[in-house]
Amino acid sequence: MVNLLKSASLLLSASVAYASLQIVPGATWTGTNTGLHMQAHGAGVFELDGTYYLIGEDHTDGSAFQNVNCYSSTDLVSWKYVGALLSQTSSGDLGPSRVVERPKVIYNSSTKKYVLYMHIDSSSYGEAKVGVATGDSVCGSYDYLGSWQPLGHQSRDIGLFQDDDGSAYLLSEDRANGLRIDALTDDYLNISSAVYLFDDYEAPAMVKKNGYYFLFASHLSGWSPNDNLYTYSKSLSSGWSDWTTFATAGSDTYSSQTNYILPVSDDLTMYLGDRWVSSNLMASTYVWLPLAFSGTDVTMADYVNWIPNVAGGGSWTAGPSETDPEGENATLADGAKVVSCSGCSGGESAGYIGGSTGGSATFNGVVSHATTTTTIRIKYENGDSTQRFANVSCNGVEQNLAFLPTASGNGTPGSSVLTCGLKEGSANVVVVTQTDGSYGPDVDRLMVPVS
């Protein structure tokens, strides 16, 4: 009897604890403590004691440098804003109208310093330099040390790679000569020697797996995406293979550009890409997908959503099946009403959410086959050029979510992600409203995991 009770308790615990938090490539991704779309573009990731730190560009107010931001997460899905590593100064490399791109951080165990590299430039991209800063904590304030052209060469898109023995390398796009691998000095603050020169590619990112170095990069096509490539070798200085695509040919790497490759576990290595919106960099989104390695072959499939199981040892699965309650069938109140939407699933959506009357859409009877913390995709339209916002509650737990513009999407609804604690059965309720007098998004439908 004791064993039976213990087994029942374990099953109940597993049911309650089950989670299916999902990464949704290309979605509006709201910081858990900001209510705003995450601003960490061109980012790198640093893992420390089970916490992941996402370090990237802040484009809240345009393309010029504002901050190098840092967010933290333990599950790679829910990201909390921690602070800025560097912020705009009155003049100099970090002054107004400057370019600071693709920040990457590594740790030097000898100097006990975190070392940050980034692309430094003028607004016309005429300087082509690399900058370096150091900090005492991964997500704290950094001291900016200066910029230069490494070994006298141009440097635009950059990446960093730290090998198993602690040696570190700058990956640097030198427009006049090609994509470079340069060795860093022991303190990581300068370049010691040139290691290898490729043809001209940009957006470099490197990972080491099963004794091979894999280098990922992009063709040069400005802000427009292209079919990104990879090459591999057992040596950084020789023997590199021919470049080949890893995503579906002709997909433009699922409309993204390589930014960083994150090794999570033996079973999960992640591609981190940017889907740039050149006319409004704030609205650029994140295309994160699992890579598949088979020997030296690397492929990447496209997923609408997928689950990184960090707590479960770093495995991953495709997103679960979903139901899709329509916005026009929700209970609309306080001025919210059904509006026409040519790109929406049923040709209609729930509009006039918020406003002076606080219009709301209530989705009753939302079904789940398990008690679970999961990710609901809210399909929506936003015809403005700026973010809209909404107060969204799931079973009484409220979150402030951002909704990026969809005006340039030719009527195709966007997605914004909601973390939701669902109960098994059909007693779940999701409410979308806005209480500050502004209008929220037009809601096409919810995409609700059933398990």
XYZ file of N, CA, C and O in Angstrom, residues 256-448:
772
model
N 16.248 34.861 -41.557
C 17.062 35.272 -40.414
C 18.529 35.309 -40.806
O 18.910 34.850 -41.887
N 19.343 35.852 -39.903
C 20.793 35.891 -40.098
C 21.485 35.348 -38.857
O 21.125 35.687 -37.725
N 22.492 34.509 -39.083
C 23.254 33.912 -37.988
C 23.768 34.975 -37.030
O 24.247 36.031 -37.440
N 23.664 34.649 -35.749
C 24.155 35.563 -34.735
C 25.020 34.851 -33.701
O 26.091 35.315 -33.338
N 24.554 33.683 -33.225
C 25.277 32.967 -32.175
C 24.861 31.505 -32.224
O 23.730 31.186 -32.598
N 25.774 30.616 -31.843
C 25.474 29.193 -31.721
C 25.675 28.814 -30.259
O 26.764 28.978 -29.711
N 24.607 28.318 -29.629
C 24.623 28.052 -28.192
C 24.596 26.551 -27.924
O 23.584 25.890 -28.169
N 25.689 25.984 -27.393
C 25.657 24.580 -26.977
C 25.014 24.466 -25.592
O 25.547 24.975 -24.605
N 23.867 23.812 -25.524
C 23.145 23.648 -24.262
C 23.483 22.312 -23.617
O 23.696 22.217 -22.412
N 23.541 21.265 -24.429
C 23.829 19.913 -23.952
C 24.303 19.086 -25.137
O 24.365 19.576 -26.271
N 24.608 17.812 -24.887
C 24.977 16.929 -25.996
C 23.835 16.800 -26.998
O 24.064 16.571 -28.191
N 22.602 16.944 -26.508
C 21.430 16.746 -27.356
C 20.891 18.030 -27.971
O 20.043 17.975 -28.866
N 21.321 19.172 -27.478
C 20.746 20.432 -27.956
C 21.831 21.474 -28.193
O 22.512 21.908 -27.257
N 21.982 21.850 -29.448
C 22.790 22.999 -29.841
C 21.866 23.936 -30.603
O 21.209 23.523 -31.563
N 21.806 25.187 -30.181
C 20.819 26.120 -30.708
C 21.433 27.135 -31.661
O 22.495 27.694 -31.394
N 20.727 27.362 -32.749
C 20.998 28.480 -33.647
C 20.237 29.692 -33.133
O 19.023 29.626 -32.899
N 20.944 30.798 -32.923
C 20.320 32.061 -32.552
C 20.491 33.023 -33.716
O 21.622 33.399 -34.061
N 19.378 33.388 -34.344
C 19.421 34.293 -35.483
C 18.555 35.515 -35.258
O 17.670 35.526 -34.397
N 18.819 36.539 -36.040
C 18.031 37.773 -35.998
C 17.197 37.881 -37.266
O 17.696 37.658 -38.373
N 15.934 38.230 -37.108
C 15.079 38.590 -38.241
C 14.977 40.111 -38.234
O 14.151 40.706 -37.541
N 15.863 40.730 -39.006
C 16.005 42.181 -38.946
C 14.831 42.901 -39.613
O 14.359 42.499 -40.676
N 14.391 43.982 -38.989
C 13.456 44.930 -39.594
C 14.245 46.226 -39.732
O 14.341 47.023 -38.791
N 14.857 46.427 -40.895
C 15.830 47.511 -41.049
C 15.209 48.884 -40.867
O 15.884 49.828 -40.440
N 13.915 49.017 -41.186
C 13.250 50.315 -41.051
C 12.843 50.616 -39.615
O 12.475 51.746 -39.289
N 12.922 49.606 -38.746
C 12.502 49.767 -37.351
C 13.186 48.671 -36.537
O 12.575 47.657 -36.195
N 14.474 48.861 -36.234
C 15.265 47.789 -35.629
C 14.701 47.321 -34.293
O 14.904 46.168 -33.899
N 13.985 48.193 -33.583
C 13.337 47.783 -32.342
C 12.440 46.575 -32.556
O 12.301 45.706 -31.684
N 11.802 46.505 -33.717
C 10.829 45.460 -34.008
C 11.459 44.196 -34.581
O 10.747 43.252 -34.923
N 12.779 44.146 -34.687
C 13.440 42.921 -35.133
C 13.175 41.814 -34.124
O 13.091 42.057 -32.916
N 13.044 40.594 -34.629
C 12.693 39.475 -33.757
C 13.795 38.422 -33.764
O 14.788 38.532 -34.484
N 13.579 37.395 -32.959
C 14.600 36.388 -32.694
C 14.154 35.045 -33.271
O 13.065 34.560 -32.956
N 15.003 34.474 -34.112
C 14.724 33.168 -34.700
C 15.703 32.176 -34.085
O 16.873 32.120 -34.466
N 15.221 31.443 -33.091
C 16.035 30.466 -32.375
C 15.505 29.075 -32.700
O 14.315 28.794 -32.507
N 16.398 28.204 -33.171
C 15.994 26.876 -33.604
C 17.055 25.842 -33.229
O 18.245 26.174 -33.128
N 16.652 24.575 -33.035
C 17.627 23.526 -32.737
C 18.363 23.081 -33.996
O 17.760 22.927 -35.063
N 19.669 22.885 -33.858
C 20.489 22.351 -34.942
C 20.616 20.842 -34.784
O 20.675 20.328 -33.661
N 20.679 20.134 -35.903
C 20.876 18.684 -35.893
C 22.253 18.371 -36.462
O 22.565 18.752 -37.596
N 23.088 17.693 -35.662
C 24.432 17.306 -36.078
C 24.472 15.801 -36.319
O 24.038 15.014 -35.475
N 24.995 15.406 -37.462
C 25.236 13.998 -37.767
C 26.628 13.906 -38.365
O 26.820 14.171 -39.557
N 27.611 13.577 -37.520
C 28.995 13.666 -37.964
C 29.335 15.111 -38.250
O 29.237 15.973 -37.375
N 29.698 15.388 -39.500
C 29.997 16.771 -39.886
C 28.853 17.418 -40.664
O 28.993 18.548 -41.142
N 27.734 16.710 -40.790
C 26.562 17.275 -41.457
C 25.712 18.028 -40.435
O 25.403 17.500 -39.365
N 25.325 19.237 -40.787
C 24.488 20.056 -39.918
C 23.246 20.476 -40.697
O 23.350 20.964 -41.828
N 22.093 20.275 -40.097
C 20.842 20.706 -40.709
C 20.000 21.431 -39.669
O 20.198 21.280 -38.457
N 19.058 22.210 -40.153
C 18.163 22.944 -39.265
C 16.785 23.014 -39.905
O 16.624 23.562 -40.997
N 15.805 22.434 -39.235
C 14.420 22.498 -39.695
C 13.738 23.722 -39.099
O 14.198 24.297 -38.105
N 12.633 24.108 -39.711
C 11.859 25.253 -39.242
C 10.712 24.755 -38.368
O 10.032 23.789 -38.720
N 10.525 25.382 -37.224
C 9.435 25.029 -36.317
C 8.664 26.290 -35.952
O 9.266 27.328 -35.661
N 7.339 26.186 -35.947
C 6.513 27.289 -35.472
C 6.771 27.518 -33.991
O 6.836 28.655 -33.519
N 6.930 26.422 -33.255
C 7.253 26.485 -31.834
C 7.941 25.186 -31.441
O 7.746 24.140 -32.073
N 8.770 25.248 -30.411
C 9.459 24.049 -29.946
C 9.838 24.232 -28.480
O 9.855 25.351 -27.959
N 10.126 23.102 -27.806
C 10.312 23.109 -26.356
C 11.750 22.751 -26.004
O 12.187 21.618 -26.237
N 12.526 23.694 -25.441
C 13.848 23.352 -24.912
C 13.711 22.881 -23.463
O 13.310 23.648 -22.587
N 14.019 21.632 -23.218
C 13.847 21.071 -21.872
C 15.162 21.187 -21.105
O 15.872 20.207 -20.898
N 15.484 22.405 -20.693
C 16.754 22.661 -20.015
C 16.815 21.918 -18.689
O 17.822 21.278 -18.355
N 15.733 21.970 -17.926
C 15.711 21.318 -16.614
C 15.790 19.804 -16.732
O 16.243 19.128 -15.807
N 15.367 19.267 -17.868
C 15.365 17.824 -18.067
C 16.612 17.299 -18.726
O 16.585 16.222 -19.330
N 17.702 18.050 -18.659
C 18.967 17.577 -19.191
C 19.343 18.137 -20.540
O 20.353 17.735 -21.122
N 18.536 19.049 -21.059
C 18.907 19.699 -22.312
C 18.380 19.026 -23.553
O 18.906 19.241 -24.646
N 17.342 18.217 -23.419
C 16.709 17.650 -24.602
C 15.753 18.685 -25.197
O 15.576 19.777 -24.650
N 15.124 18.346 -26.305
C 14.133 19.251 -26.875
C 13.107 18.447 -27.656
O 13.370 17.322 -28.083
N 11.927 19.026 -27.816
C 10.872 18.405 -28.606
C 10.159 19.479 -29.414
O 10.204 20.667 -29.074
N 9.505 19.049 -30.477
C 8.670 19.970 -31.244
C 7.480 20.397 -30.401
O 7.113 19.737 -29.420
N 6.873 21.506 -30.763
C 5.739 22.016 -30.007
C 4.561 21.059 -30.022
O 4.380 20.277 -30.960
N 3.730 21.094 -28.971
C 2.583 20.189 -28.880
C 1.461 20.603 -29.828
O 1.469 21.697 -30.392
N 0.482 19.705 -29.989
C -0.703 20.056 -30.764
C -1.479 21.145 -30.031
O -1.344 21.318 -28.816
N -2.313 21.876 -30.773
C -2.953 23.064 -30.212
C -4.426 23.136 -30.605
O -4.832 22.616 -31.647
N -5.199 23.803 -29.772
C -6.522 24.270 -30.163
C -6.402 25.749 -30.506
O -5.425 26.409 -30.142
N -7.409 26.294 -31.194
C -7.278 27.680 -31.659
C -8.583 28.455 -31.511
O -9.230 28.807 -32.506
N -8.986 28.749 -30.276
C -10.202 29.553 -30.087
C -10.076 30.921 -30.757
O -9.077 31.619 -30.597
N -11.107 31.275 -31.518
C -11.085 32.487 -32.336
C -11.464 33.722 -31.525
O -12.341 33.680 -30.659
N -10.802 34.839 -31.855
C -11.089 36.087 -31.173
C -12.515 36.546 -31.353
O -13.147 37.060 -30.422
N -13.072 36.354 -32.564
C -14.438 36.817 -32.820
C -15.481 36.005 -32.064
O -16.634 36.433 -31.926
N -15.072 34.826 -31.544
C -15.996 34.004 -30.762
C -15.829 34.201 -29.260
O -16.550 33.578 -28.474
N -14.873 35.042 -28.863
C -14.693 35.334 -27.442
C -15.845 36.211 -26.951
O -16.600 36.794 -27.744
N -15.984 36.305 -25.637
C -16.969 37.213 -25.051
C -16.374 38.615 -25.054
O -15.380 38.885 -24.366
N -16.956 39.508 -25.849
C -16.429 40.860 -26.009
C -17.252 41.823 -25.166
O -18.486 41.772 -25.171
N -16.559 42.709 -24.450
C -17.251 43.605 -23.527
C -16.589 44.973 -23.512
O -15.444 45.138 -23.948
N -17.340 45.956 -23.005
C -16.834 47.318 -22.770
C -16.261 47.961 -24.029
O -15.226 48.638 -23.984
N -16.936 47.760 -25.135
C -16.555 48.429 -26.373
C -15.791 47.568 -27.353
O -15.650 47.941 -28.525
N -15.257 46.439 -26.914
C -14.601 45.531 -27.854
C -15.639 44.951 -28.801
O -16.778 44.685 -28.404
N -15.264 44.753 -30.067
C -16.225 44.235 -31.033
C -15.494 43.507 -32.152
O -14.281 43.649 -32.336
N -16.248 42.739 -32.907
C -15.694 41.993 -34.034
C -15.374 42.964 -35.171
O -16.188 43.828 -35.513
N -14.156 42.812 -35.734
C -13.744 43.650 -36.859
C -13.256 42.757 -37.990
O -12.853 41.609 -37.781
N -13.301 43.294 -39.197
C -12.831 42.554 -40.361
C -11.309 42.461 -40.340
O -10.615 43.408 -39.955
N -10.779 41.313 -40.758
C -9.327 41.098 -40.779
C -9.021 40.115 -41.901
O -9.186 38.902 -41.732
N -8.579 40.631 -43.040
C -8.429 39.789 -44.226
C -7.400 38.682 -44.037
O -7.530 37.597 -44.610
N -6.372 38.926 -43.226
C -5.340 37.917 -43.040
C -5.603 36.960 -41.903
O -4.849 36.000 -41.714
N -6.659 37.202 -41.130
C -6.940 36.367 -39.965
C -7.589 35.055 -40.379
O -8.159 34.938 -41.466
N -7.545 34.080 -39.474
C -7.955 32.721 -39.822
C -9.410 32.635 -40.253
O -9.750 31.874 -41.155
N -10.284 33.411 -39.628
C -11.692 33.390 -39.998
C -12.145 34.644 -40.699
O -13.350 34.877 -40.853
N -11.182 35.488 -41.105
C -11.524 36.738 -41.761
C -11.982 37.821 -40.808
O -12.361 38.915 -41.234
N -11.957 37.518 -39.501
C -12.379 38.479 -38.484
C -11.481 38.352 -37.262
O -10.764 37.359 -37.089
N -11.543 39.372 -36.406
C -10.789 39.346 -35.156
C -11.540 40.146 -34.104
O -12.533 40.820 -34.409
N -11.058 40.066 -32.877
C -11.611 40.867 -31.786
C -10.859 42.188 -31.748
O -9.659 42.220 -31.457
N -11.550 43.288 -32.068
C -10.917 44.597 -32.115
C -11.398 45.512 -31.013
O -12.233 45.142 -30.186
N -10.832 46.710 -31.005
C -11.159 47.726 -30.002
C -10.917 47.203 -28.582
O -11.694 47.457 -27.664
N -9.815 46.459 -28.440
C -9.383 46.022 -27.112
C -8.777 47.221 -26.391
O -7.899 47.899 -26.925
N -9.220 47.496 -25.187
C -8.724 48.651 -24.442
C -9.472 49.904 -24.825
O -10.704 49.928 -24.882
N -8.728 50.985 -25.101
C -9.357 52.263 -25.383
C -9.917 52.887 -24.115
O -9.710 52.398 -22.996
N -10.644 53.965 -24.275
C -11.154 54.705 -23.115
C -12.155 53.901 -22.299
O -12.360 54.171 -21.108
N -12.781 52.891 -22.935
C -13.772 52.084 -22.215
C -13.198 50.773 -21.688
O -13.904 49.997 -21.039
N -11.920 50.494 -21.987
C -11.293 49.270 -21.478
C -11.859 48.008 -22.093
O -12.102 47.011 -21.389
N -12.064 48.009 -23.408
C -12.623 46.849 -24.087
C -11.842 45.574 -23.811
O -10.616 45.599 -23.688
N -12.556 44.450 -23.714
C -11.906 43.188 -23.360
C -12.459 42.037 -24.181
O -13.597 42.075 -24.656
N -11.619 41.014 -24.339
C -12.020 39.755 -24.972
C -11.745 38.639 -23.978
O -10.599 38.456 -23.553
N -12.787 37.904 -23.600
C -12.654 36.820 -22.631
C -12.850 35.485 -23.332
O -13.893 35.243 -23.960
N -11.837 34.636 -23.233
C -11.890 33.292 -23.809
C -12.216 32.318 -22.680
O -11.352 31.998 -21.845
N -13.449 31.874 -22.624
C -13.868 30.891 -21.624
C -13.723 29.477 -22.188
O -13.690 29.273 -23.405
N -13.637 28.509 -21.298
C -13.624 27.117 -21.722
C -12.382 26.703 -22.474
O -12.427 25.802 -23.326
N -11.249 27.338 -22.179
C -9.992 26.975 -22.837
C -9.556 25.599 -22.339
O -9.459 25.358 -21.135
N -9.259 24.692 -23.273
C -9.053 23.281 -22.946
C -7.571 22.944 -22.835
O -6.748 23.368 -23.649
N -7.236 22.147 -21.809
C -5.910 21.549 -21.686
C -6.071 20.110 -21.224
O -6.944 19.806 -20.405
N -5.228 19.219 -21.736
C -5.276 17.816 -21.333
C -4.389 17.527 -20.134
O -4.289 16.376 -19.706
N -3.724 18.560 -19.610
C -2.835 18.366 -18.463
C -2.773 19.651 -17.657
O -3.036 20.741 -18.172
N -2.451 19.511 -16.383
C -2.127 20.675 -15.569
C -0.677 21.027 -15.858
O 0.231 20.245 -15.570
N -0.458 22.182 -16.459
C 0.855 22.474 -17.022
C 1.098 23.972 -17.109
O 0.154 24.760 -17.252
N 2.351 24.348 -17.011
C 2.758 25.713 -17.344
C 3.260 25.688 -18.777
O 4.202 24.962 -19.100
N 2.628 26.462 -19.621
C 2.894 26.342 -21.048
C 2.929 27.713 -21.706
O 2.795 28.749 -21.040
N 3.107 27.712 -23.012
C 3.171 28.941 -23.800
C 1.988 28.994 -24.750
O 1.813 28.097 -25.582
N 1.170 30.024 -24.619
C 0.079 30.275 -25.556
C 0.544 31.329 -26.555
O 1.089 32.363 -26.174
N 0.344 31.047 -27.832
C 0.643 32.030 -28.871
C -0.614 32.853 -29.142
O -1.649 32.301 -29.500
N -0.518 34.146 -28.960
C -1.628 35.042 -29.286
C -1.396 35.574 -30.695
O -0.437 36.310 -30.945
N -2.261 35.180 -31.626
C -2.178 35.680 -32.996
C -2.936 37.009 -33.059
O -4.077 37.108 -32.595
N -2.308 38.024 -33.634
C -2.866 39.372 -33.521
C -2.501 40.217 -34.732
O -1.630 39.869 -35.534
N -3.146 41.381 -34.825
C -2.796 42.425 -35.783
C -2.524 43.726 -35.032
O -3.201 44.042 -34.048
N -1.514 44.459 -35.498
C -1.196 45.786 -34.968
C -0.774 46.644 -36.149
O 0.330 46.501 -36.667
N -1.651 47.528 -36.584
C -1.382 48.350 -37.756
C -0.567 49.592 -37.485
O -0.298 50.368 -38.410
N -0.135 49.799 -36.237
C 0.678 50.963 -35.902
C 2.140 50.717 -36.270
O 2.535 49.613 -36.651
N 2.964 51.743 -36.095
C 4.406 51.611 -36.322
C 5.163 51.375 -35.024
O 6.386 51.246 -35.033
N 4.441 51.335 -33.910
C 5.049 51.109 -32.599
C 4.370 49.930 -31.916
O 3.327 49.438 -32.366
N 4.958 49.482 -30.819
C 4.364 48.400 -30.051
C 3.001 48.820 -29.496
O 2.807 49.966 -29.108
N 2.079 47.877 -29.468
C 0.888 48.019 -28.643
C 1.061 47.110 -27.429
O 1.931 46.243 -27.406
N 0.190 47.309 -26.441
C 0.323 46.560 -25.200
C -1.047 46.078 -24.738
O -2.080 46.645 -25.101
N -1.036 45.029 -23.941
C -2.282 44.516 -23.376
C -2.009 43.891 -22.022
O -0.915 43.375 -21.764
N -3.023 43.967 -21.156
C -3.026 43.217 -19.903
C -3.703 41.885 -20.199
O -4.882 41.855 -20.549
N -2.959 40.814 -20.087
C -3.488 39.489 -20.420
C -3.441 38.627 -19.168
O -2.388 38.491 -18.536
N -4.590 38.061 -18.798
C -4.621 37.191 -17.624
C -4.958 35.771 -18.043
O -5.764 35.546 -18.950
N -4.303 34.834 -17.386
C -4.576 33.412 -17.580
C -4.959 32.841 -16.226
O -4.134 32.828 -15.305
N -6.210 32.432 -16.102
C -6.716 31.911 -14.827
C -6.405 32.858 -13.671
O -6.001 32.446 -12.582
N -6.583 34.158 -13.937
C -6.445 35.174 -12.907
C -5.054 35.722 -12.708
O -4.869 36.686 -11.962
N -4.050 35.138 -13.365
C -2.674 35.631 -13.246
C -2.399 36.561 -14.420
O -2.422 36.142 -15.575
N -2.130 37.834 -14.118
C -2.016 38.848 -15.159
C -0.577 39.085 -15.582
O 0.348 39.062 -14.766
N -0.394 39.310 -16.878
C 0.896 39.695 -17.438
C 0.685 40.869 -18.377
O -0.361 40.991 -19.012
N 1.692 41.725 -18.463
C 1.683 42.813 -19.437
C 2.486 42.363 -20.649
O 3.678 42.068 -20.530
N 1.842 42.296 -21.800
C 2.491 41.800 -23.006
C 2.606 42.894 -24.054
O 1.753 43.779 -24.157
N 3.668 42.802 -24.845
C 3.882 43.693 -25.979
C 3.435 42.998 -27.262
O 3.436 41.762 -27.354
N 3.083 43.811 -28.259
C 2.648 43.310 -29.561
C 3.278 44.196 -30.630
O 2.888 45.349 -30.800
N 4.262 43.661 -31.337
C 4.997 44.439 -32.327
C 4.114 44.809 -33.518
O 3.093 44.165 -33.775
N 4.507 45.832 -34.276
C 3.746 46.188 -35.481
C 3.681 45.026 -36.469
O 4.651 44.282 -36.639
N 2.535 44.881 -37.116
C 2.390 43.901 -38.196
C 2.046 44.591 -39.506
O 1.737 43.926 -40.492
N 2.125 45.921 -39.525
C 1.688 46.686 -40.697
C 2.452 46.309 -41.950
O 1.921 46.382 -43.060
N 3.724 45.891 -41.799
C 4.530 45.542 -42.971
C 4.374 44.084 -43.361
O 5.038 43.605 -44.270
N 3.492 43.371 -42.677
C 3.359 41.942 -42.918
C 2.286 41.557 -43.910
O 1.897 40.395 -43.989
N 1.764 42.524 -44.675
C 0.763 42.248 -45.711
C -0.456 41.516 -45.160
O -0.990 40.594 -45.788
N -0.884 41.931 -43.982
C -2.093 41.357 -43.416
C -1.903 40.056 -42.677
O -2.870 39.478 -42.183
N -0.672 39.568 -42.591
C -0.420 38.317 -41.879
C -0.313 38.594 -40.388
O 0.513 39.405 -39.967
N -1.113 37.939 -39.557
C -1.032 38.191 -38.115
C 0.331 37.816 -37.545
O 0.994 36.887 -38.020
N 0.743 38.557 -36.528
C 1.944 38.224 -35.790
C 1.607 37.347 -34.604
O 0.443 37.008 -34.357
N 2.647 36.975 -33.848
C 2.462 36.181 -32.635
C 3.119 36.890 -31.467
O 4.206 37.455 -31.603
N 2.450 36.859 -30.321
C 3.049 37.287 -29.064
C 2.843 36.154 -28.077
O 1.816 35.464 -28.119
N 3.818 35.924 -27.197
C 3.787 34.716 -26.375
C 3.378 35.024 -24.940
O 3.831 35.988 -24.323
N 2.499 34.173 -24.421
C 1.948 34.281 -23.076
C 2.308 33.031 -22.289
O 2.016 31.913 -22.728
N 2.949 33.194 -21.139
C 3.178 32.066 -20.239
C 1.927 31.859 -19.406
O 1.435 32.790 -18.766
N 1.416 30.632 -19.418
C 0.092 30.382 -18.844
C 0.089 29.100 -18.024
O 0.529 28.049 -18.507
N -0.401 29.179 -16.809
C -0.600 28.000 -15.981
C -1.987 27.434 -16.218
O -2.974 27.943 -15.679
N -2.079 26.397 -17.046
C -3.365 25.793 -17.384
C -3.702 24.656 -16.427
O -2.813 23.965 -15.922
N -4.989 24.460 -16.224
C -5.499 23.338 -15.442
C -6.066 22.292 -16.392
O -6.603 22.623 -17.448
N -5.937 21.044 -16.011
C -6.505 19.989 -16.837
C -8.017 20.169 -16.932
O -8.693 20.425 -15.932
N -8.535 20.072 -18.152
C -9.964 20.241 -18.358
C -10.275 21.498 -19.147
O -9.418 22.064 -19.833
N -11.520 21.971 -19.014
C -11.983 23.098 -19.825
C -12.399 24.299 -18.986
O -13.176 25.142 -19.442
N -11.880 24.382 -17.764
C -12.261 25.486 -16.878
C -11.272 26.644 -16.934
O -11.233 27.479 -16.027
N -10.459 26.704 -17.984
C -9.452 27.756 -18.090
C -10.027 29.001 -18.765
O -10.853 28.899 -19.678
N -9.559 30.168 -18.303
C -10.052 31.444 -18.815
C -8.868 32.355 -19.134
O -7.976 32.547 -18.299
N -8.865 32.910 -20.340
C -7.859 33.889 -20.752
C -8.588 35.183 -21.109
O -9.549 35.168 -21.887
N -8.132 36.298 -20.533
C -8.749 37.600 -20.775
C -7.697 38.548 -21.344
O -6.598 38.674 -20.788
N -8.039 39.218 -22.444
C -7.156 40.206 -23.062
C -7.837 41.564 -22.975
O -8.953 41.744 -23.470
N -7.168 42.526 -22.334
C -7.716 43.871 -22.218
C -6.562 44.863 -22.150
O -5.392 44.481 -22.245
N -6.887 46.135 -22.002
C -5.889 47.177 -21.784
C -6.557 48.273 -20.972
O -7.648 48.731 -21.323
N -5.917 48.672 -19.892
C -6.579 49.543 -18.918
C -5.998 50.941 -18.832
O -6.430 51.729 -17.996
N -5.026 51.283 -19.690
C -4.411 52.610 -19.574
C -4.980 53.618 -20.566
O -4.454 54.724 -20.713
N -6.055 53.247 -21.264
C -6.686 54.152 -22.216
C -6.230 53.973 -23.647
O -6.871 54.481 -24.571
N -5.120 53.280 -23.854
C -4.649 53.025 -25.218
C -5.294 51.751 -25.754
O -5.867 50.961 -25.000
N -5.169 51.551 -27.058
C -5.726 50.348 -27.660
C -4.681 49.242 -27.713
O -3.512 49.481 -28.048
N -5.107 48.050 -27.394
C -4.272 46.877 -27.541
C -4.379 46.325 -28.950
O -4.913 46.973 -29.859
N -3.894 45.116 -29.171
C -3.934 44.523 -30.515
C -5.336 44.040 -30.868
O -6.188 43.853 -29.994
N -5.571 43.834 -32.152
C -6.745 43.076 -32.585
C -6.376 41.599 -32.484
O -5.362 41.168 -33.046
N -7.184 40.823 -31.774
C -6.839 39.430 -31.493
C -7.505 38.510 -32.508
O -8.737 38.421 -32.576
N -6.687 37.843 -33.299
C -7.168 36.876 -34.281
C -7.638 35.599 -33.575
O -8.790 35.184 -33.694
N -6.729 34.976 -32.812
C -7.062 33.734 -32.112
C -5.955 33.410 -31.118
O -4.874 34.006 -31.150
N -6.228 32.468 -30.246
C -5.224 31.909 -29.352
C -4.797 30.553 -29.894
O -5.619 29.791 -30.403
N -3.516 30.241 -29.764
C -3.011 28.914 -30.103
C -2.611 28.264 -28.786
O -1.588 28.607 -28.186
N -3.449 27.321 -28.319
C -3.349 26.793 -26.961
C -2.878 25.341 -26.994
O -3.569 24.475 -27.552
